[in-house]
Coordinates of C-alpha atoms and ligand atoms in Angstrom, one line a residue:
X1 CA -0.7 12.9 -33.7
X2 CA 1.2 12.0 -36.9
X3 CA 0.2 9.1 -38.8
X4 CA 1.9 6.0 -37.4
X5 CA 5.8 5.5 -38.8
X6 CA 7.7 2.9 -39.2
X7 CA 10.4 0.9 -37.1
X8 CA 13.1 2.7 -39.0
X9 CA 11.4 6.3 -38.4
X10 CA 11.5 5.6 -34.7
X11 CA 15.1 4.6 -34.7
X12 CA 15.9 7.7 -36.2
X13 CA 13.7 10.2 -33.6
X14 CA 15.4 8.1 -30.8
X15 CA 19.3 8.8 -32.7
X16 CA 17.9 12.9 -33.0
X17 CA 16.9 12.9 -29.4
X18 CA 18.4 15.0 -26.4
X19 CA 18.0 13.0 -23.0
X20 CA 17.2 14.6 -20.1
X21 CA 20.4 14.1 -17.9
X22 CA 19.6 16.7 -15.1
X23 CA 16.9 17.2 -12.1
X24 CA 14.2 19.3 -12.2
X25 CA 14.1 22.1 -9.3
X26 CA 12.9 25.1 -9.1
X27 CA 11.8 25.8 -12.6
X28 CA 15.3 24.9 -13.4
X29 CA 17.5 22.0 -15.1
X30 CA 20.4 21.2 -12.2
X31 CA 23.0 18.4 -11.5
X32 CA 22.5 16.5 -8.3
X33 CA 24.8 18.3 -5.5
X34 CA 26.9 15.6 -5.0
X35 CA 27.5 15.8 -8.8
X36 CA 27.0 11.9 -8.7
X37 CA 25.3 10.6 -11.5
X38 CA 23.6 6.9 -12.7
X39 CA 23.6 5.2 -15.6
X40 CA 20.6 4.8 -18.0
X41 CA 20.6 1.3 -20.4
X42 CA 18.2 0.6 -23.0
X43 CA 16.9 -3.1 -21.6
X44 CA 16.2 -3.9 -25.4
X45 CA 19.7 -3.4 -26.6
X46 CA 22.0 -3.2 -23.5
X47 CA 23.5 0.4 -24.3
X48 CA 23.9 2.8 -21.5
X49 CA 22.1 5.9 -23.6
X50 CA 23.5 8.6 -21.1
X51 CA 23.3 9.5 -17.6
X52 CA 21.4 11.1 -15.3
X53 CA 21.5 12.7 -11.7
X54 CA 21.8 10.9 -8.7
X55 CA 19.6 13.0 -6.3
X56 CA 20.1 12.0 -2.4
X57 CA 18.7 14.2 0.6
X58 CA 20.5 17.3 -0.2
X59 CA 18.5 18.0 -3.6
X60 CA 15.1 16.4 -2.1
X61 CA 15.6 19.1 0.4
X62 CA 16.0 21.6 -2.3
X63 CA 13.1 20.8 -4.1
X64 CA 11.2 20.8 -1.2
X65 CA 12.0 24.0 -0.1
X66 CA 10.9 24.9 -3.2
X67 CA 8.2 23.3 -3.4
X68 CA 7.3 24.9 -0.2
X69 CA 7.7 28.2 -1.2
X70 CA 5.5 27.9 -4.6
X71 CA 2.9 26.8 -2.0
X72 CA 3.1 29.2 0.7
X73 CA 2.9 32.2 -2.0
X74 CA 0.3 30.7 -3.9
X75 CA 1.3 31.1 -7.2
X76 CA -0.2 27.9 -8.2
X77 CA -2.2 27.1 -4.9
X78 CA -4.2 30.6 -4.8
X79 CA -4.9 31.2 -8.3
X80 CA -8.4 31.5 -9.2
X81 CA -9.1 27.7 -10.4
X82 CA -9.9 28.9 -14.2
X83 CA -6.5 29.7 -14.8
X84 CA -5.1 26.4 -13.1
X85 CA -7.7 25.0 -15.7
X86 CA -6.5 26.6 -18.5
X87 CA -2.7 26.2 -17.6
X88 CA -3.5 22.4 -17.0
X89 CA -5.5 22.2 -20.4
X90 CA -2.0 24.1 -22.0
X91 CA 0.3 21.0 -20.5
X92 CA -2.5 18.5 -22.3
X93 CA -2.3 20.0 -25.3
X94 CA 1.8 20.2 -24.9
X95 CA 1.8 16.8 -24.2
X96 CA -0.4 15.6 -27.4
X97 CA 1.6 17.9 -29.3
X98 CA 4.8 15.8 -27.9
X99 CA 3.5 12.7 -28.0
X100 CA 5.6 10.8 -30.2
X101 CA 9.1 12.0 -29.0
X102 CA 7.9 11.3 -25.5
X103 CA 7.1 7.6 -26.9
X104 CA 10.2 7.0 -28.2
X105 CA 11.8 8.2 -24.8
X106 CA 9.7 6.1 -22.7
X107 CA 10.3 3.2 -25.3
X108 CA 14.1 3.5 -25.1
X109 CA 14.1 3.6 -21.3
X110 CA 11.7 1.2 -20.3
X111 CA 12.1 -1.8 -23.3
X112 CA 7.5 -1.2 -23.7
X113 CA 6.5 -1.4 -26.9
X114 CA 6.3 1.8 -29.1
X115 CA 2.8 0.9 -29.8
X116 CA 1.8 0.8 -25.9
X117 CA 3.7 4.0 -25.1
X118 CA 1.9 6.1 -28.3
X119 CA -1.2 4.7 -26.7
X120 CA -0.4 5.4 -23.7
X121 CA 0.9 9.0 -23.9
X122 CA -0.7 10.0 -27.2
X123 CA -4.0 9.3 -25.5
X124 CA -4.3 8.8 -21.6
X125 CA -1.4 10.9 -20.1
X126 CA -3.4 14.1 -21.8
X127 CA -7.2 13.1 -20.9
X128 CA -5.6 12.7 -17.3
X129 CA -4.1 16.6 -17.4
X130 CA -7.7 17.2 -19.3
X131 CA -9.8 15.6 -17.1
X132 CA -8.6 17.0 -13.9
X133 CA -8.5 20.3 -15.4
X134 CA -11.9 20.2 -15.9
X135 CA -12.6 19.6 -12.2
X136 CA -10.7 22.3 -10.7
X137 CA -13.6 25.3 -11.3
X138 CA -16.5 22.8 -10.6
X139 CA -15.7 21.5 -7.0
X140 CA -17.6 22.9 -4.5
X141 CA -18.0 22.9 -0.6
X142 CA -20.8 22.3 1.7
X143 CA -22.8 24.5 3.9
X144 CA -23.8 22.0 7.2
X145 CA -27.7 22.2 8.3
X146 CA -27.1 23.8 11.5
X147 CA -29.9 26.1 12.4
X148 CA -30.8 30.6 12.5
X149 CA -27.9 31.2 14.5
X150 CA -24.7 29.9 12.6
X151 CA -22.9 29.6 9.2
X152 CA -21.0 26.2 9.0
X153 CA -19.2 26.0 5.9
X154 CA -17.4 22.6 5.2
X155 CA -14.4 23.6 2.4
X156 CA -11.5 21.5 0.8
X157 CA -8.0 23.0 0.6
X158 CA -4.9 21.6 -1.0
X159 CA -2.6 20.0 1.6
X160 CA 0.5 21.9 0.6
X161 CA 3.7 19.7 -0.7
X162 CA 2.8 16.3 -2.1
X163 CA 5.9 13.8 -2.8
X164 CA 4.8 11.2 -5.2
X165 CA 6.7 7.9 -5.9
X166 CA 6.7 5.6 -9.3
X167 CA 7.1 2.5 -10.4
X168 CA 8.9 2.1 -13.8
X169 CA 6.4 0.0 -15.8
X170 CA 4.1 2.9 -16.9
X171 CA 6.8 6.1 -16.1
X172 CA 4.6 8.7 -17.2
X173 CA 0.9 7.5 -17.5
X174 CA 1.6 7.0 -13.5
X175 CA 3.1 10.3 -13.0
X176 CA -0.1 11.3 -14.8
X177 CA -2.4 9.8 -12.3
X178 CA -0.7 11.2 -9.4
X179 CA 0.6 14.9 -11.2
X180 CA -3.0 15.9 -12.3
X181 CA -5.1 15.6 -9.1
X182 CA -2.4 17.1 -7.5
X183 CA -1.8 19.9 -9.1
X184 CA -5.6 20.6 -10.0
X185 CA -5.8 20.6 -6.0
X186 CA -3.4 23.5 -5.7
X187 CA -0.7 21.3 -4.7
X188 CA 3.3 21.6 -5.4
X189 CA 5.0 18.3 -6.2
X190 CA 8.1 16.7 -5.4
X191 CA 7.9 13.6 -7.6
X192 CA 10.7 10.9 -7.7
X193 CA 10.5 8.6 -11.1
X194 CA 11.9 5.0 -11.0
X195 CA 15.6 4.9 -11.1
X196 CA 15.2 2.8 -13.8
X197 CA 13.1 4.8 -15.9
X198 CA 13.1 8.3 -15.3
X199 CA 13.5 10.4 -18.7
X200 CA 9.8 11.2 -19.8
X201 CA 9.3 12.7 -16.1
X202 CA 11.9 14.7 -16.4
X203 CA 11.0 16.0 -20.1
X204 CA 7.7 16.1 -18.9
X205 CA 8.6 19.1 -15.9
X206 CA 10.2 21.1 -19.0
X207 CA 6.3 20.8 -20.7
X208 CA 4.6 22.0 -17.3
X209 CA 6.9 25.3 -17.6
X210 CA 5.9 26.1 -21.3
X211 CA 2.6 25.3 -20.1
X212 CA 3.2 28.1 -17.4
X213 CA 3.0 26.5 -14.3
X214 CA 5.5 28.3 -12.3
X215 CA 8.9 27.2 -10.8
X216 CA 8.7 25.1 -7.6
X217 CA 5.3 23.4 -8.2
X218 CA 6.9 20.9 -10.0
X219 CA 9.9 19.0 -8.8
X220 CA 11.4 15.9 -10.1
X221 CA 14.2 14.8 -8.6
X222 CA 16.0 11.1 -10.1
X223 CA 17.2 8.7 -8.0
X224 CA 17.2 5.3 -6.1
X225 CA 14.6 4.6 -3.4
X226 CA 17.2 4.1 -0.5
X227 CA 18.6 7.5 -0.8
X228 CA 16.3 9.8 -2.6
X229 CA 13.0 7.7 -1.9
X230 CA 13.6 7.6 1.9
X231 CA 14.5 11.1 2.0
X232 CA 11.0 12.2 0.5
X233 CA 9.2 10.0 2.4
X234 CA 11.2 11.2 5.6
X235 CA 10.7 14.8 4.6
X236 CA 8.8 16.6 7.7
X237 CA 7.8 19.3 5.1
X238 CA 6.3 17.0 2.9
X239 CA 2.7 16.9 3.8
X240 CA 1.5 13.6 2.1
X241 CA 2.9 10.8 0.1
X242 CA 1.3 9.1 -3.0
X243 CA 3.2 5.9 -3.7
X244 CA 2.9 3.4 -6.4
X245 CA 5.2 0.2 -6.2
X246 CA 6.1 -3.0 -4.2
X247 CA 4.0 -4.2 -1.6
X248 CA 7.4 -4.6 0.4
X249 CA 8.3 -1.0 -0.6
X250 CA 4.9 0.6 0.5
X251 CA 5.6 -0.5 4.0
X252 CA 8.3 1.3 4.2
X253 CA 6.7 4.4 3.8
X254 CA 4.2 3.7 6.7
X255 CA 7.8 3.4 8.7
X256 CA 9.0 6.3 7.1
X257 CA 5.9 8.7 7.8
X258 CA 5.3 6.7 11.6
X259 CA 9.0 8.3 12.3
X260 CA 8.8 11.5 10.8
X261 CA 5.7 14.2 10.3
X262 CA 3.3 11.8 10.6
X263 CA 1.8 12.4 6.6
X264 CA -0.8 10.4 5.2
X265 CA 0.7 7.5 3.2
X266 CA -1.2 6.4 -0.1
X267 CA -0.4 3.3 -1.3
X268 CA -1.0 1.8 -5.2
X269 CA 0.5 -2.0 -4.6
X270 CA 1.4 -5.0 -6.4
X271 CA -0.9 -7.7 -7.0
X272 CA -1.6 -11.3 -8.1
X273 CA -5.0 -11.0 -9.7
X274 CA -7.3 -13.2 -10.8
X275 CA -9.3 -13.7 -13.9
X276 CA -12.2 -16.1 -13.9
X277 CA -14.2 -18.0 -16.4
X278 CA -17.1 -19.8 -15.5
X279 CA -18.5 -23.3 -17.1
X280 CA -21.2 -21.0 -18.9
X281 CA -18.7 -18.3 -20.6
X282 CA -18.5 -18.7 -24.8
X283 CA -14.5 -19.5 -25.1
X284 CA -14.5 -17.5 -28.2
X285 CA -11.8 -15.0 -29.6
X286 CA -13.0 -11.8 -27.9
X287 CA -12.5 -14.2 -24.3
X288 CA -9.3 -15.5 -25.4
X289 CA -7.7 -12.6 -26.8
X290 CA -9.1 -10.9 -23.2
X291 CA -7.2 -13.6 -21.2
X292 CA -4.0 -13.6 -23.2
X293 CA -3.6 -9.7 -23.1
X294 CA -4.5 -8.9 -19.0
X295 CA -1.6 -11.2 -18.5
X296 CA 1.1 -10.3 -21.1
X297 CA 0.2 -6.6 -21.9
X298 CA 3.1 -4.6 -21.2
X299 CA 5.0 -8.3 -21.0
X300 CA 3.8 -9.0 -17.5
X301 CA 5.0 -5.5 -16.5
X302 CA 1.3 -5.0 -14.8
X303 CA 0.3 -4.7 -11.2
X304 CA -3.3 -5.3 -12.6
X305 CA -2.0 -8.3 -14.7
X306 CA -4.5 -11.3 -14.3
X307 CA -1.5 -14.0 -14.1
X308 CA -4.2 -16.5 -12.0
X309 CA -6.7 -18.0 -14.7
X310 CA -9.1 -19.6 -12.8
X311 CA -11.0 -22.0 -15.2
X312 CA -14.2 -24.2 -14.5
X313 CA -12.5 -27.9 -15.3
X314 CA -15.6 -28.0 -18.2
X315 CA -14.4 -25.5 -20.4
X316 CA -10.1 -25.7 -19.3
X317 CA -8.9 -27.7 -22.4
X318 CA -10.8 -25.9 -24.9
X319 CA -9.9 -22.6 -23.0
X320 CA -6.0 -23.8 -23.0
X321 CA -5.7 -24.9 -26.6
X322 CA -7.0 -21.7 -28.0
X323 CA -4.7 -19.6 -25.2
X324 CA -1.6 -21.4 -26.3
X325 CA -2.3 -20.6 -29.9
X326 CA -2.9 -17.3 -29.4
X327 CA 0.0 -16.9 -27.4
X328 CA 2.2 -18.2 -30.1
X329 CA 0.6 -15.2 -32.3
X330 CA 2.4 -12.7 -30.0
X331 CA 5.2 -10.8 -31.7
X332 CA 8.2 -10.4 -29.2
X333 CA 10.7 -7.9 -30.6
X334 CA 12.5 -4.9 -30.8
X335 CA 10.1 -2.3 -29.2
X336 CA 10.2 0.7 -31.8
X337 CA 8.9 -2.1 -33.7
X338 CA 4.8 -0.5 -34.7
X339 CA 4.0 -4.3 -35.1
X340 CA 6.0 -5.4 -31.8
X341 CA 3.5 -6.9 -29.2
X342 CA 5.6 -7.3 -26.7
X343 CA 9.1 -5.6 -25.8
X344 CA 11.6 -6.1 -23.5
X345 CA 12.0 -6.5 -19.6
X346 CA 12.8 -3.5 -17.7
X347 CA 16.0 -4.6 -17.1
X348 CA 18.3 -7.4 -17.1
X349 CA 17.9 -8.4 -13.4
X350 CA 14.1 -8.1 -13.6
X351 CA 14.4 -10.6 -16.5
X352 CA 16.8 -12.8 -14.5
X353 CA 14.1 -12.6 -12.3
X354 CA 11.4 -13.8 -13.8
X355 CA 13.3 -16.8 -15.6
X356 CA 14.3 -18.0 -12.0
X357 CA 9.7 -17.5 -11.5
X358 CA 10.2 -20.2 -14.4
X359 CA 12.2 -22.7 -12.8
X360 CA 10.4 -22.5 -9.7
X361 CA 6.7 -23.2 -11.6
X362 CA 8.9 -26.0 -13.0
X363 CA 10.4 -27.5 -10.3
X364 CA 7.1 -27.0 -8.1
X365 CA 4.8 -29.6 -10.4
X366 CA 3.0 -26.7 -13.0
X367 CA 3.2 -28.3 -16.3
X368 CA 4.9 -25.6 -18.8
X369 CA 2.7 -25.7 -21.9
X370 CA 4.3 -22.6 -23.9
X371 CA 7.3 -20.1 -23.7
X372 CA 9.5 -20.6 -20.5
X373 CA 12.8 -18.9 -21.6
X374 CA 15.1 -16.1 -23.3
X375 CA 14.1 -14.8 -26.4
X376 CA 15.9 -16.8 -29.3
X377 CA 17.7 -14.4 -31.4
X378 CA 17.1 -11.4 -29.2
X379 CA 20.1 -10.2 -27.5
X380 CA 18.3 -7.8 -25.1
X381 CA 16.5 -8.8 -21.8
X382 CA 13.8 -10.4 -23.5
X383 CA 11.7 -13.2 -22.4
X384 CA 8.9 -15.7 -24.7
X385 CA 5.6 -15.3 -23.3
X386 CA 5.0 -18.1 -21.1
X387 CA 2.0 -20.5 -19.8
X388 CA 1.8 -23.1 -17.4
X389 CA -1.0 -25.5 -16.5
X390 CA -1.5 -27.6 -13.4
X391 CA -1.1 -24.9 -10.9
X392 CA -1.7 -25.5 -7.4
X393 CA -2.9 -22.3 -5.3
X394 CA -0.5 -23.2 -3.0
X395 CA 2.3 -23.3 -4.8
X396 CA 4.6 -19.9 -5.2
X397 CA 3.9 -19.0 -8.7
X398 CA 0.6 -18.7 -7.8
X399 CA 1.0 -16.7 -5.0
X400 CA 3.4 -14.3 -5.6
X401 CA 3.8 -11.0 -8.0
X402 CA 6.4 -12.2 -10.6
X403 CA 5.7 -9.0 -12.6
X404 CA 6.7 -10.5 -16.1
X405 CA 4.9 -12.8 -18.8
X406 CA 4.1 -15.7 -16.8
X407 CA 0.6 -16.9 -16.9
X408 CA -0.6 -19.4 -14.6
X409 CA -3.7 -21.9 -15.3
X410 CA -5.7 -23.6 -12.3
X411 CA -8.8 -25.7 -12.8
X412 CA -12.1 -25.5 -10.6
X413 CA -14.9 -26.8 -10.0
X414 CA -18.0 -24.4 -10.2
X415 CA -18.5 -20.8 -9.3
X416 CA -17.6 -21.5 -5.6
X417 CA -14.6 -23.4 -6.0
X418 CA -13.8 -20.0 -8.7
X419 CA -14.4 -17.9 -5.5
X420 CA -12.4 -19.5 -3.1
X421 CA -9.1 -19.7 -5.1
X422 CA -9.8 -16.2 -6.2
X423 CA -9.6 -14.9 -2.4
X424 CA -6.8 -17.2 -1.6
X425 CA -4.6 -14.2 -2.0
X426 CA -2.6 -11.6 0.0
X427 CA -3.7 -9.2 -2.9
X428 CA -6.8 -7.6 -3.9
X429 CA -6.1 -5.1 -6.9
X430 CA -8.2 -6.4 -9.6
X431 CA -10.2 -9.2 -11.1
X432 CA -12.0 -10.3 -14.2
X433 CA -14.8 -12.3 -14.5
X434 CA -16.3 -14.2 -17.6
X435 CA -19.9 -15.4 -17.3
X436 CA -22.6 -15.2 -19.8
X437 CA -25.3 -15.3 -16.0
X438 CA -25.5 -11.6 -15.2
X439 CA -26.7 -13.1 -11.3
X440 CA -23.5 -15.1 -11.0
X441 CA -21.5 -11.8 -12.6
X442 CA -23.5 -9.5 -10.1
X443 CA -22.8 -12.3 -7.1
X444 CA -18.8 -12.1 -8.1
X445 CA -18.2 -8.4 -7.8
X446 CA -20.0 -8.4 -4.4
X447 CA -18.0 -11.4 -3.1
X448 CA -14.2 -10.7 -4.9
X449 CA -11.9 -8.3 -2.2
X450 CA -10.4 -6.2 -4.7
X451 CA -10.5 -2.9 -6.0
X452 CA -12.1 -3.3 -9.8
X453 CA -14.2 -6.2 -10.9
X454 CA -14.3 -6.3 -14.7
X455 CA -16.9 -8.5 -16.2
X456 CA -16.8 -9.9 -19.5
X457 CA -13.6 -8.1 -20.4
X458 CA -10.1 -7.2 -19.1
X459 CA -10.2 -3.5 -18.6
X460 CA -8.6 -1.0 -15.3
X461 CA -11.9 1.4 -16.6
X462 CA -10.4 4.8 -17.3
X463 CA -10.0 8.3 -15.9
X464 CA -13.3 8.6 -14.6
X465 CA -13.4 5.5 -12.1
X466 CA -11.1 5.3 -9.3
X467 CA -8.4 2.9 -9.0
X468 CA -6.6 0.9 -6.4
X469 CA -6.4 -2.0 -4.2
X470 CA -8.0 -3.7 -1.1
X471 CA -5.4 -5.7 1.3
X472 CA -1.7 -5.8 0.5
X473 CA -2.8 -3.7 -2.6
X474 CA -3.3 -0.8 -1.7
X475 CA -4.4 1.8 1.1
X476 CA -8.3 3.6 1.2
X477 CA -6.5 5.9 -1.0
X478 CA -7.1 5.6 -4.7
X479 CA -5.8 7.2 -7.6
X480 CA -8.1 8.2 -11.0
X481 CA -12.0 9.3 -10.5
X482 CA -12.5 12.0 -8.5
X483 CA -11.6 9.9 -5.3
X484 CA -7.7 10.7 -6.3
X485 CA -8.3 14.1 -5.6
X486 CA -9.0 13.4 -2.1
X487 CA -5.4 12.6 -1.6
X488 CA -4.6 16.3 -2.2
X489 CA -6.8 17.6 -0.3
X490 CA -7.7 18.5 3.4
X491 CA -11.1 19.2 4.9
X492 CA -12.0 22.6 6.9
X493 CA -14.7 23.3 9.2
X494 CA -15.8 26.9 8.9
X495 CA -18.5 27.7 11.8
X496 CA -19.6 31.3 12.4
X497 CA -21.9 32.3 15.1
X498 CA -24.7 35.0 13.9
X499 CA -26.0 37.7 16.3
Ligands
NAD501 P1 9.4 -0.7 -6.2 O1 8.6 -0.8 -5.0 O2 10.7 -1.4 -6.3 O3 9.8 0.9 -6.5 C1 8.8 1.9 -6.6 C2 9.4 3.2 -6.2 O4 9.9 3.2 -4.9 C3 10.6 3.6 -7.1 O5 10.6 4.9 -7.4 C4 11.8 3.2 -6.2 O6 13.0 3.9 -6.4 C5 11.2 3.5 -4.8 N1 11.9 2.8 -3.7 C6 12.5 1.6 -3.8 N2 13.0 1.2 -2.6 C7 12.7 2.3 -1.7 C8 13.0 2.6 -0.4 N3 13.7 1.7 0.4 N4 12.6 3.7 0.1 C9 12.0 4.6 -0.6 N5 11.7 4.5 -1.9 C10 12.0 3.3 -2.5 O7 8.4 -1.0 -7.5 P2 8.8 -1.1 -9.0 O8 9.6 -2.3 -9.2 O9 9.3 0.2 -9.5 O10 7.3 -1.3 -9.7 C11 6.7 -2.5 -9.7 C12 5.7 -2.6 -8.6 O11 4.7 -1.5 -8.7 C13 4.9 -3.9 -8.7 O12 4.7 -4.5 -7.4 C14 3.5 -3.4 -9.2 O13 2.4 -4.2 -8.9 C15 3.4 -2.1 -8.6 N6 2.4 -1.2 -9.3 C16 1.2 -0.9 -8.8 C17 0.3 -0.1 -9.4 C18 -1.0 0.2 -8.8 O14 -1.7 1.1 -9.3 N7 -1.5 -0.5 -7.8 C19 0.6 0.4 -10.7 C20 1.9 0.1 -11.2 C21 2.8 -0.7 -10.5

């Protein structure tokens, strides 16, 4: 990638840029059927920057059938794994090579930072498409131990159409995750973005072309959930869903699948995680600057955002005072700002939102200790980062998924009084745990009910560990690792009887 520019540079490649308007079927740029269309605002500024299609049933069944038909000839699901290797490795490349004007996109249509989206798709959206490309010619099968007189052979073959559903607060680092197992599987795609962020998806199906995967593997088709959300995960030619969203969305797709085909549903959930720090933990920078950014990275945006900071009473107000300065260090702004920290909410109802989160901590007894409102001087849908103190597991900030900058602070007495509030939760994504006692650490990640126990840092791990959540988080399936390839595939007994 280019050196880094400046804010004005990046307001200029977002003036020069053409935004993907159509769907993506069949190797081919189309409007929906209906010819409806939705609207797409920039959350920073307000502006409706264009439009795009409004897919409903009639074009999911499209790109189904197309999707079907790329699978059933095996253009992509039969070709000797090298090539799906180097066709993957092409789209990598494509996608480093793109990496800034794909940025700018995401920037523009999400309100996340310019810095987080260079990071995110200058780096991890191509080691995804790399590392699963790797896989493809080094999985192998099993041969069972059973005896002289047979052959059992135990092989993995892709499941056939795959519809995958995204969130909008990482558009396409989570079509990543779901796009690369999938394809290195053999699988054809029907992928539906966010309606609220679906350009970089859609730029992103023109890339996989010029890479030279062929029409009908990859399908995006834009639209809301209700119409073209349901109709995928209604789809009796869709043979498994990967879904990443609500908790109160990822139950419909259980419905969905329990009154259609019957596909395997997995589910990537919201959460309300937790991040720890015991009486012995140093409260230095590296801890504070750890604590601040799992809960405002991406302004709260986060499903692995550790918004309950569960702090031993010992070491709260020393913890506290340093938080709230470094809090007032964060640099809210225009996001195609390179020194911006944090952008704007998705949109203007999700910042409405989160203020009305506000008034709730407020009126519920949690002491507000920094942010709690609007932006001053920002016109988009911007919010200050925000802290409160004093919260009570029970109360509702504390125990549900606001999804923005709100950071909640709850004193505790010892590691098991840490432990208990930690588990007092419908969630289980992720958790973080600062101890300097590597037995107390160890005894943590054994006890916590979540998906990824980080210790001594905030980190989701990356490509190479799997990710996802237990309880209302999540489903056994997980995305990243090897595990997410498992989503894509099936599992075939092969037994031959010898003479
Ligand atoms: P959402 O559940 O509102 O939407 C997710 C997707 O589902 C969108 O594409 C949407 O159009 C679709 N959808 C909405 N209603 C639907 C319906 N009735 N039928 C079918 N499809 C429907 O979630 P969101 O607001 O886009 O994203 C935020 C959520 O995602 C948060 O809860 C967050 O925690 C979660 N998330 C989880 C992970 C993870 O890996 N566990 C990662 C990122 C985000």
């Amino acid at each position: 990638m280019n050196a880094r520019k400046l804010t004005a540079d990046y307001h200029a490649i977002a003036t020069g840029l053409v935004l993907p308007s159509h769907a993506f079927i069949d190797g081919k740029s189309r409007p929906a059927i209906s010819g409806r269309v939705f609207e797409n605002v920039n959350p920073a500024t307000g502006d409706v920057i264009g439009t795009v299609a409004h897919c409903d049933a009639a074009d999911v069944d499209l790109a189904v059938a197309a999707a079907r038909r790329s699978f059933e000839e095996g253009v992509w699901s039969r070709v000797a794994p090298e090539e799906r290797k180097a066709t993957l490795l092409r789209l990598a490349e494509l996608v480093r090579a793109h990496a800034e004007e794909l940025a700018v996109l995401e920037s523009i249509d999400s309100g996340k930072t310019i810095k987080d989206c260079l990071n995110e798709i200058g780096e991890e959206v191509p080691a995804f498409f790399q590392w699963y490309a790797e896989l493809t010619d080094k999985s192998f099968g099993k041969v069972a131990p059973t005896g002289e007189k047979t052959v059992a052979m135990v092989v993995k073959e892709p499941i056939g159409v795959a519809g995958l559903i995204l969130p909008w607060n990482f558009p396409l680092l989570m079509a990543a995750w779901k796009l690369a197992p999938a394809l290195a599987a053999g699988c054809s795609a029907v992928l539906k973005p966010a309606e609220q962020t679906p350009l970089t998806a859609l730029r992103l199906a023109d890339l996989a072309m010029e890479a030279g995967i062929p029409a009908g593997v990859i399908n995006v088709v834009p639209g809301y959930g209700e119409t073209a959300g349901q109709a995928i995960g209604r789809h009796n030619d869709i043979n498994v869903i990967s879904f990443t969203g609500s908790t109160e969305v990822g139950a419909y797709f259980l419905k969905y699948s329990s009154e259609s085909n019957l596909k395997p549903v997995g589910l990537e959930m919201g959460g309300k995680s937790p991040f720890i720090i015991l009486d012995d933990a140093d409260i230095d920078d590296a801890l504070v600057s750890n604590a601040v950014n799992s809960a405002f990275w991406n302004g709260g945006q986060n499903c692995s955002a550790n918004m309950r900071q569960i702090v031993d009473a010992r070491v709260k107000d020393t913890f506290l005072d340093k938080v709230i300065e470094k809090t007032r260090t964060i640099k809210v702004g225009d996001p195609l700002d390179p020194a911006t920290d944090m952008g704007s909410m998705v949109t203007a109802e999700h910042r409405d939102r989160i203020l009305s989160y506000i008034e709730t901590g407020k009126s519920e007894g949690a002491k507000l200790i920094a942010g709690g409102g609007k932006t001053k001087g920002l016109d988009g849908s911007f919010i200050d980062p925000t802290v409160f103190d004093a919260v009570q597991p029970g109360m509702q900030i504390a125990r549900e998924e606001i999804f923005g900058p709100v950071l909640g602070v709850i004193g505790v007495d010892g590691i098991e009084g840490a432990l208990a509030t930690a588990k007092d939760t419908d969630y289980g994504l992720h958790a973080t745990v600062f101890t300097r006692d590597i037995d107390k650490a160890m005894y943590l990640s054994k006890r916590l009910p979540c998906g990824t126990v980080a210790i001594n840092g905030f980190t989701e791990g990356n490509v190479t560990v799997p990710f996802g959540g237990y309880k209302r988080s999540g489903s056994l399936a997980r995305d990243k690792g090897t595990e997410a390839l498992d989503q894509y595939l099936q599992t075939k007994t092969i037994w031959i009887t010898l003479k």
